[in-house]
Amino acid sequence: MRVLGIEGTAWCASAAIHDTETDEVFIESNAYEPDSGGIHPREAAEHMSEALPEVIDTALAHAEDDADPGGIDAVAFSRGPGLGPCLRTVGTAARAVAGSLSVPLVGVNHMVAHLEIGRHRSGFEDPICLNASGANAHLLGYHDGRYRVLGETMDTGVGNAIDKFTRHVGWSHPGGPKVERAAADGEYVDLPYVVKGMDFSFSGIMSAAKDRYDEGVPVEDVCFSLQEHVFAMLTEVSERALSLTGNDQLVLGGGVGQNDRLREMLVTMCAQRGVDFYAPEPRFLRDNAGMIAVLGARMLAAGDTVPIAESAIDPNYRPDQVPVTWRGTPAPSPGPTDTPTNAESNTGATAGLTPIDRRGAEATVETVADDRVRKRRVPKDYRHPALDATLRRTRTTLEARLLHEARRAGVPTPLVHDVDVPNATLILQHVGTTDLADEITPDRVREVGAHLARLHRAGIVHGDPTTRNVRVGGDSPLLIDFGLGYHTGHVEDHAMDIHILAQSIQGTMTDPDPFVAAAESGYAAVGDADVLDRLRTIEGRGRYR
Ligand SMILES: C[C@@H](O)[C@H](NC(=O)OP(=O)(O)OC[C@H]1O[C@@H](n2cnc3c(N)ncnc32)[C@H](O)[C@@H]1O)C(=O)O
Ligand SMILES: Nc1ncnc2c1ncn2[C@@H]1O[C@H](COP(=O)(O)OP(=O)(O)OP(=O)(O)O)[C@@H](O)[C@H]1O
Ligand SMILES: [Fe+2]
């Protein structure tokens, strides 16, 4: 089977032929390079109109040259997300070619294509995907017929954030490769570091980077530190997603994935965690029609074609909207990687308390006495040592303080018996019998919603209230792991806490709605209505900018 793929969501006019017999992927691309500034939607669309016919002709000619000339079985095209004027040009071209060859049309989600190309090339069964592209940044995991968004940028895409900084210093588009080159001669300076559960944001770090540059910090140092912070954030949230879902494979997608330092960090994190990692070669990372043709072929084989009359493009097409028709019955979930490993060999637990020996995303937690656990934030080899030391120290201090303050606000948490900041270690009361994720009920989630509202009333956010950061088995669920918490009275920060809880439920459960509704009703019973209103705004934000 041979599929013609057509791509043109923003800057790259591209056509490809995927031959499923040989697995060969022929790609022909023509990049739009703005004279000044960033991508102008109108100019980009003009580029598509000019360049697409040529790249499509070249791809079709390649198919003609083959042993079996002319045999194209379908035309797959990027249906979204992307710039509307560009997508319309791509859609028109795809319909015209499909019509003239009398073959079916396949409408491909560009973001899912960035993920599936890594899955296809690696042969991984069920990976988490970090997509690090220009207009997007998110973590996807497959669950029950859909790709779920486990975490994503709360403002701009990662490439666009970097490109905005390079525009500020007067460098031409695209900025990512220039930052990578300049970083080779740079030294570390402190910048903001913002992760919220598995979500993250770039606006603070980007304005700080511009300020440092304006203050006279050498541009090489700013570039080096930008990479160290931004890519450590992406690596950290990837590890959090692996820990939450229990998956043991990670693939990378998107144009920023061409960056050596990002790939190095992901390789190091996965090796330290014992997880398989795969990054496709650069021609499949940056925008390209090869990934559209490859996913198009899988969709075609599943009968997932679209009639011309229904083939409208969608500039805001989210990956979690796509019914995943081409994956068979999912492999049984491997189970969380942080389940006890040597429970039996551990002694000293009192009746009712199972000894613990776990590795979360950040820390190891082990039973050290009848009713005590030691939580140690282990050094992360992927992070710059200065950033690593700062994060482990500040999170340990914050966690100890906020656990205490939360309890005073009426929210059950473990007692803190000892704090050793230089070693990033806490001795905590052993609480609960299992994580909420393992024994989730709507009633328990409702109580967690109410606990979050109590925290917020006391001016605290948890920062990472996933279903693995709640312990159950006693009277009321207990909140643990306050390392990403902080003091704030902002409605937006409070709404983010509920968003993170909801995302962890939606990312891992087959029928999440009753649980999410329970979380909100628990919150509503104690907290401010404003917060739930803001939650709707957060959920409704189109983040493809
Ligand atoms: C919707 C679609 O149009 C969009 N595509 C896109 O953003 O192009 P992509 O090829 O995936 O990524 C381009 C980005 O990738 C960055 N980039 C390229 N090489 C880089 C490098 N060596 N280091 C860092 N960033 C790099 C560029 O600066 C640019 O921001 C997307 O996937 O979000
Ligand atoms: N006080 C405690 N009592 C009982 N179990 C605990 C306690 N603290 C942690 N655990 C167990 O250890 C696991 C990891 O702990 P924790 O979430 O604090 O670490 P982490 O590395 O920050 O995790 P992540 O960042 O992945 O959420 C928890 O999911 C829980 O099962
Ligand atoms: Fe892309």
PDB file of C-alpha atoms in Angstrom, residues 78-264:
ATOM      1  CA  SER A  78      -2.876  17.577   7.981  1.00  0.00           C
ATOM      2  CA  ARG A  79      -6.331  18.604   9.047  1.00  0.00           C
ATOM      3  CA  GLY A  80      -5.167  20.612  12.084  1.00  0.00           C
ATOM      4  CA  PRO A  81      -4.103  22.098  14.378  1.00  0.00           C
ATOM      5  CA  GLY A  82      -2.302  24.915  12.631  1.00  0.00           C
ATOM      6  CA  LEU A  83      -2.773  28.259  10.925  1.00  0.00           C
ATOM      7  CA  GLY A  84      -6.204  28.463   9.267  1.00  0.00           C
ATOM      8  CA  PRO A  85      -5.075  30.001   5.944  1.00  0.00           C
ATOM      9  CA  CYS A  86      -2.320  27.371   5.566  1.00  0.00           C
ATOM     10  CA  LEU A  87      -4.584  24.473   6.480  1.00  0.00           C
ATOM     11  CA  ARG A  88      -7.186  25.574   3.946  1.00  0.00           C
ATOM     12  CA  THR A  89      -4.584  25.495   1.193  1.00  0.00           C
ATOM     13  CA  VAL A  90      -3.465  22.020   2.239  1.00  0.00           C
ATOM     14  CA  GLY A  91      -7.082  20.783   2.392  1.00  0.00           C
ATOM     15  CA  THR A  92      -7.833  22.114  -1.074  1.00  0.00           C
ATOM     16  CA  ALA A  93      -4.717  20.506  -2.549  1.00  0.00           C
ATOM     17  CA  ALA A  94      -5.449  17.155  -0.867  1.00  0.00           C
ATOM     18  CA  ARG A  95      -9.067  17.079  -2.099  1.00  0.00           C
ATOM     19  CA  ALA A  96      -7.940  17.910  -5.630  1.00  0.00           C
ATOM     20  CA  VAL A  97      -5.312  15.146  -5.752  1.00  0.00           C
ATOM     21  CA  ALA A  98      -7.608  12.551  -4.130  1.00  0.00           C
ATOM     22  CA  GLY A  99     -10.346  13.495  -6.612  1.00  0.00           C
ATOM     23  CA  SER A 100      -8.093  13.270  -9.658  1.00  0.00           C
ATOM     24  CA  LEU A 101      -6.607   9.916  -8.592  1.00  0.00           C
ATOM     25  CA  SER A 102     -10.006   8.624  -7.387  1.00  0.00           C
ATOM     26  CA  VAL A 103      -8.601   7.498  -4.054  1.00  0.00           C
ATOM     27  CA  PRO A 104      -9.905   8.064  -0.521  1.00  0.00           C
ATOM     28  CA  LEU A 105      -8.956  11.018   1.650  1.00  0.00           C
ATOM     29  CA  VAL A 106      -7.598  10.628   5.192  1.00  0.00           C
ATOM     30  CA  GLY A 107      -7.717  13.589   7.623  1.00  0.00           C
ATOM     31  CA  VAL A 108      -4.783  13.405  10.023  1.00  0.00           C
ATOM     32  CA  ASN A 109      -4.301  15.229  13.320  1.00  0.00           C
ATOM     33  CA  HIS A 110      -0.847  16.800  13.060  1.00  0.00           C
ATOM     34  CA  MET A 111      -0.068  16.396  16.775  1.00  0.00           C
ATOM     35  CA  VAL A 112      -1.040  12.737  16.834  1.00  0.00           C
ATOM     36  CA  ALA A 113       1.168  12.294  13.755  1.00  0.00           C
ATOM     37  CA  HIS A 114       4.140  13.766  15.708  1.00  0.00           C
ATOM     38  CA  LEU A 115       3.513  11.029  18.293  1.00  0.00           C
ATOM     39  CA  GLU A 116       2.696   8.117  16.013  1.00  0.00           C
ATOM     40  CA  ILE A 117       5.847   8.527  13.918  1.00  0.00           C
ATOM     41  CA  GLY A 118       7.923   7.811  17.042  1.00  0.00           C
ATOM     42  CA  ARG A 119       5.747   4.830  17.920  1.00  0.00           C
ATOM     43  CA  HIS A 120       5.987   3.530  14.357  1.00  0.00           C
ATOM     44  CA  ARG A 121       9.761   3.902  14.033  1.00  0.00           C
ATOM     45  CA  SER A 122      10.540   2.513  17.506  1.00  0.00           C
ATOM     46  CA  GLY A 123       8.043  -0.332  17.468  1.00  0.00           C
ATOM     47  CA  PHE A 124       7.066   0.640  21.036  1.00  0.00           C
ATOM     48  CA  GLU A 125       3.653  -0.680  21.961  1.00  0.00           C
ATOM     49  CA  ASP A 126       2.336   1.945  24.340  1.00  0.00           C
ATOM     50  CA  PRO A 127       4.646   4.905  24.934  1.00  0.00           C
ATOM     51  CA  ILE A 128       4.057   8.259  26.578  1.00  0.00           C
ATOM     52  CA  CYS A 129       4.858  10.987  24.055  1.00  0.00           C
ATOM     53  CA  LEU A 130       6.519  14.285  24.772  1.00  0.00           C
ATOM     54  CA  ASN A 131       5.692  16.564  21.906  1.00  0.00           C
ATOM     55  CA  ALA A 132       8.054  19.535  21.843  1.00  0.00           C
ATOM     56  CA  SER A 133       7.130  21.517  18.772  1.00  0.00           C
ATOM     57  CA  GLY A 134       6.869  25.153  17.757  1.00  0.00           C
ATOM     58  CA  ALA A 135       3.259  25.924  18.527  1.00  0.00           C
ATOM     59  CA  ASN A 136       2.694  23.207  21.128  1.00  0.00           C
ATOM     60  CA  ALA A 137       4.184  21.365  24.047  1.00  0.00           C
ATOM     61  CA  HIS A 138       2.364  18.505  25.660  1.00  0.00           C
ATOM     62  CA  LEU A 139       2.447  15.006  27.030  1.00  0.00           C
ATOM     63  CA  LEU A 140       0.148  12.427  25.529  1.00  0.00           C
ATOM     64  CA  GLY A 141      -0.702   8.973  26.804  1.00  0.00           C
ATOM     65  CA  TYR A 142      -3.052   6.435  25.256  1.00  0.00           C
ATOM     66  CA  HIS A 143      -5.951   5.211  27.324  1.00  0.00           C
ATOM     67  CA  ASP A 144      -9.034   3.428  26.152  1.00  0.00           C
ATOM     68  CA  GLY A 145      -9.391   4.590  22.569  1.00  0.00           C
ATOM     69  CA  ARG A 146      -7.976   8.114  22.870  1.00  0.00           C
ATOM     70  CA  TYR A 147      -4.776   9.975  23.376  1.00  0.00           C
ATOM     71  CA  ARG A 148      -5.178  11.841  26.655  1.00  0.00           C
ATOM     72  CA  VAL A 149      -3.408  15.103  27.340  1.00  0.00           C
ATOM     73  CA  LEU A 150      -1.570  14.385  30.593  1.00  0.00           C
ATOM     74  CA  GLY A 151       0.121  17.767  30.717  1.00  0.00           C
ATOM     75  CA  GLU A 152       0.671  20.787  28.499  1.00  0.00           C
ATOM     76  CA  THR A 153       1.907  24.321  28.266  1.00  0.00           C
ATOM     77  CA  MET A 154      -0.318  26.877  29.935  1.00  0.00           C
ATOM     78  CA  ASP A 155       0.786  29.592  27.516  1.00  0.00           C
ATOM     79  CA  THR A 156       2.874  29.318  24.327  1.00  0.00           C
ATOM     80  CA  GLY A 157       4.436  26.339  22.578  1.00  0.00           C
ATOM     81  CA  VAL A 158       8.063  25.645  23.459  1.00  0.00           C
ATOM     82  CA  GLY A 159       9.543  26.518  20.052  1.00  0.00           C
ATOM     83  CA  ASN A 160       7.528  29.734  19.839  1.00  0.00           C
ATOM     84  CA  ALA A 161       8.742  30.721  23.314  1.00  0.00           C
ATOM     85  CA  ILE A 162      12.377  30.263  22.255  1.00  0.00           C
ATOM     86  CA  ASP A 163      11.736  32.036  18.935  1.00  0.00           C
ATOM     87  CA  LYS A 164      10.275  35.045  20.782  1.00  0.00           C
ATOM     88  CA  PHE A 165      13.475  35.397  22.779  1.00  0.00           C
ATOM     89  CA  THR A 166      15.622  35.244  19.638  1.00  0.00           C
ATOM     90  CA  ARG A 167      13.452  37.900  17.970  1.00  0.00           C
ATOM     91  CA  HIS A 168      14.116  40.097  21.007  1.00  0.00           C
ATOM     92  CA  VAL A 169      17.872  39.743  20.488  1.00  0.00           C
ATOM     93  CA  GLY A 170      17.503  40.352  16.747  1.00  0.00           C
ATOM     94  CA  TRP A 171      18.136  36.863  15.385  1.00  0.00           C
ATOM     95  CA  SER A 172      16.196  35.560  12.386  1.00  0.00           C
ATOM     96  CA  HIS A 173      13.527  32.845  12.499  1.00  0.00           C
ATOM     97  CA  PRO A 174      13.737  30.029  13.519  1.00  0.00           C
ATOM     98  CA  GLY A 175      15.554  30.763  16.743  1.00  0.00           C
ATOM     99  CA  GLY A 176      15.893  27.280  18.262  1.00  0.00           C
ATOM    100  CA  PRO A 177      19.029  26.190  16.351  1.00  0.00           C
ATOM    101  CA  LYS A 178      20.690  29.561  17.059  1.00  0.00           C
ATOM    102  CA  VAL A 179      20.035  29.244  20.787  1.00  0.00           C
ATOM    103  CA  GLU A 180      21.511  25.751  20.664  1.00  0.00           C
ATOM    104  CA  ARG A 181      24.690  27.001  18.967  1.00  0.00           C
ATOM    105  CA  ALA A 182      25.108  29.981  21.318  1.00  0.00           C
ATOM    106  CA  ALA A 183      24.491  27.791  24.380  1.00  0.00           C
ATOM    107  CA  ALA A 184      27.648  25.823  23.624  1.00  0.00           C
ATOM    108  CA  ASP A 185      29.709  28.749  24.958  1.00  0.00           C
ATOM    109  CA  GLY A 186      27.429  29.730  27.843  1.00  0.00           C
ATOM    110  CA  GLU A 187      27.421  29.513  31.610  1.00  0.00           C
ATOM    111  CA  TYR A 188      24.626  29.032  34.100  1.00  0.00           C
ATOM    112  CA  VAL A 189      22.472  31.891  35.416  1.00  0.00           C
ATOM    113  CA  ASP A 190      19.305  31.491  37.468  1.00  0.00           C
ATOM    114  CA  LEU A 191      15.942  31.790  35.684  1.00  0.00           C
ATOM    115  CA  PRO A 192      12.383  30.973  36.781  1.00  0.00           C
ATOM    116  CA  TYR A 193      11.345  27.325  36.664  1.00  0.00           C
ATOM    117  CA  VAL A 194       7.606  26.661  36.465  1.00  0.00           C
ATOM    118  CA  VAL A 195       5.963  23.246  36.535  1.00  0.00           C
ATOM    119  CA  LYS A 196       2.435  22.727  37.861  1.00  0.00           C
ATOM    120  CA  GLY A 197       1.756  19.031  38.143  1.00  0.00           C
ATOM    121  CA  MET A 198       2.402  17.906  34.582  1.00  0.00           C
ATOM    122  CA  ASP A 199       1.574  21.335  33.153  1.00  0.00           C
ATOM    123  CA  PHE A 200       4.137  24.065  32.725  1.00  0.00           C
ATOM    124  CA  SER A 201       4.465  27.632  31.557  1.00  0.00           C
ATOM    125  CA  PHE A 202       7.096  29.589  29.684  1.00  0.00           C
ATOM    126  CA  SER A 203       5.980  33.221  29.997  1.00  0.00           C
ATOM    127  CA  GLY A 204       7.879  33.948  33.253  1.00  0.00           C
ATOM    128  CA  ILE A 205      11.130  32.385  32.126  1.00  0.00           C
ATOM    129  CA  MET A 206      10.983  34.120  28.743  1.00  0.00           C
ATOM    130  CA  SER A 207      10.491  37.605  30.163  1.00  0.00           C
ATOM    131  CA  ALA A 208      13.278  36.938  32.682  1.00  0.00           C
ATOM    132  CA  ALA A 209      15.566  35.817  29.842  1.00  0.00           C
ATOM    133  CA  LYS A 210      14.859  39.026  27.911  1.00  0.00           C
ATOM    134  CA  ASP A 211      15.503  41.079  31.066  1.00  0.00           C
ATOM    135  CA  ARG A 212      18.853  39.333  31.711  1.00  0.00           C
ATOM    136  CA  TYR A 213      19.882  40.042  28.119  1.00  0.00           C
ATOM    137  CA  ASP A 214      18.828  43.715  28.426  1.00  0.00           C
ATOM    138  CA  GLU A 215      20.812  43.958  31.680  1.00  0.00           C
ATOM    139  CA  GLY A 216      23.955  42.887  29.833  1.00  0.00           C
ATOM    140  CA  VAL A 217      24.248  39.207  30.747  1.00  0.00           C
ATOM    141  CA  PRO A 218      26.141  37.596  27.805  1.00  0.00           C
ATOM    142  CA  VAL A 219      23.665  36.155  25.314  1.00  0.00           C
ATOM    143  CA  GLU A 220      25.524  32.811  25.388  1.00  0.00           C
ATOM    144  CA  ASP A 221      24.820  32.541  29.131  1.00  0.00           C
ATOM    145  CA  VAL A 222      21.143  33.372  28.661  1.00  0.00           C
ATOM    146  CA  CYS A 223      20.857  30.783  25.865  1.00  0.00           C
ATOM    147  CA  PHE A 224      22.633  28.122  27.907  1.00  0.00           C
ATOM    148  CA  SER A 225      20.391  28.745  30.917  1.00  0.00           C
ATOM    149  CA  LEU A 226      17.226  28.917  28.834  1.00  0.00           C
ATOM    150  CA  GLN A 227      17.978  25.432  27.546  1.00  0.00           C
ATOM    151  CA  GLU A 228      18.871  24.132  31.014  1.00  0.00           C
ATOM    152  CA  HIS A 229      15.614  25.405  32.516  1.00  0.00           C
ATOM    153  CA  VAL A 230      13.127  24.835  29.700  1.00  0.00           C
ATOM    154  CA  PHE A 231      14.350  21.348  28.816  1.00  0.00           C
ATOM    155  CA  ALA A 232      14.637  20.301  32.470  1.00  0.00           C
ATOM    156  CA  MET A 233      10.983  21.345  32.882  1.00  0.00           C
ATOM    157  CA  LEU A 234       9.979  19.201  29.894  1.00  0.00           C
ATOM    158  CA  THR A 235      12.049  16.279  31.172  1.00  0.00           C
ATOM    159  CA  GLU A 236      10.615  16.567  34.672  1.00  0.00           C
ATOM    160  CA  VAL A 237       6.999  16.538  33.487  1.00  0.00           C
ATOM    161  CA  SER A 238       7.778  13.572  31.234  1.00  0.00           C
ATOM    162  CA  GLU A 239       9.044  11.691  34.281  1.00  0.00           C
ATOM    163  CA  ARG A 240       5.929  12.688  36.209  1.00  0.00           C
ATOM    164  CA  ALA A 241       3.744  11.300  33.413  1.00  0.00           C
ATOM    165  CA  LEU A 242       5.713   8.031  33.388  1.00  0.00           C
ATOM    166  CA  SER A 243       5.330   7.784  37.157  1.00  0.00           C
ATOM    167  CA  LEU A 244       1.592   8.538  37.144  1.00  0.00           C
ATOM    168  CA  THR A 245       0.676   6.129  34.368  1.00  0.00           C
ATOM    169  CA  GLY A 246       3.244   3.417  35.029  1.00  0.00           C
ATOM    170  CA  ASN A 247       4.288   3.379  31.346  1.00  0.00           C
ATOM    171  CA  ASP A 248       7.852   2.339  30.662  1.00  0.00           C
ATOM    172  CA  GLN A 249       8.407   3.803  27.191  1.00  0.00           C
ATOM    173  CA  LEU A 250       8.829   7.410  26.078  1.00  0.00           C
ATOM    174  CA  VAL A 251       8.957   8.828  22.557  1.00  0.00           C
ATOM    175  CA  LEU A 252       9.815  12.359  21.520  1.00  0.00           C
ATOM    176  CA  GLY A 253       8.122  14.367  18.768  1.00  0.00           C
ATOM    177  CA  GLY A 254       8.236  17.896  17.329  1.00  0.00           C
ATOM    178  CA  GLY A 255      10.813  20.274  15.892  1.00  0.00           C
ATOM    179  CA  VAL A 256      12.403  21.249  19.233  1.00  0.00           C
ATOM    180  CA  GLY A 257      13.213  17.541  19.573  1.00  0.00           C
ATOM    181  CA  GLN A 258      16.055  18.191  17.121  1.00  0.00           C
ATOM    182  CA  ASN A 259      17.891  19.852  20.006  1.00  0.00           C
ATOM    183  CA  ASP A 260      20.765  17.676  21.255  1.00  0.00           C
ATOM    184  CA  ARG A 261      20.554  18.933  24.843  1.00  0.00           C
ATOM    185  CA  LEU A 262      16.841  18.109  25.144  1.00  0.00           C
ATOM    186  CA  ARG A 263      17.443  14.615  23.796  1.00  0.00           C
ATOM    187  CA  GLU A 264      20.431  14.153  26.103  1.00  0.00           C
TER     188      GLU A 264
END
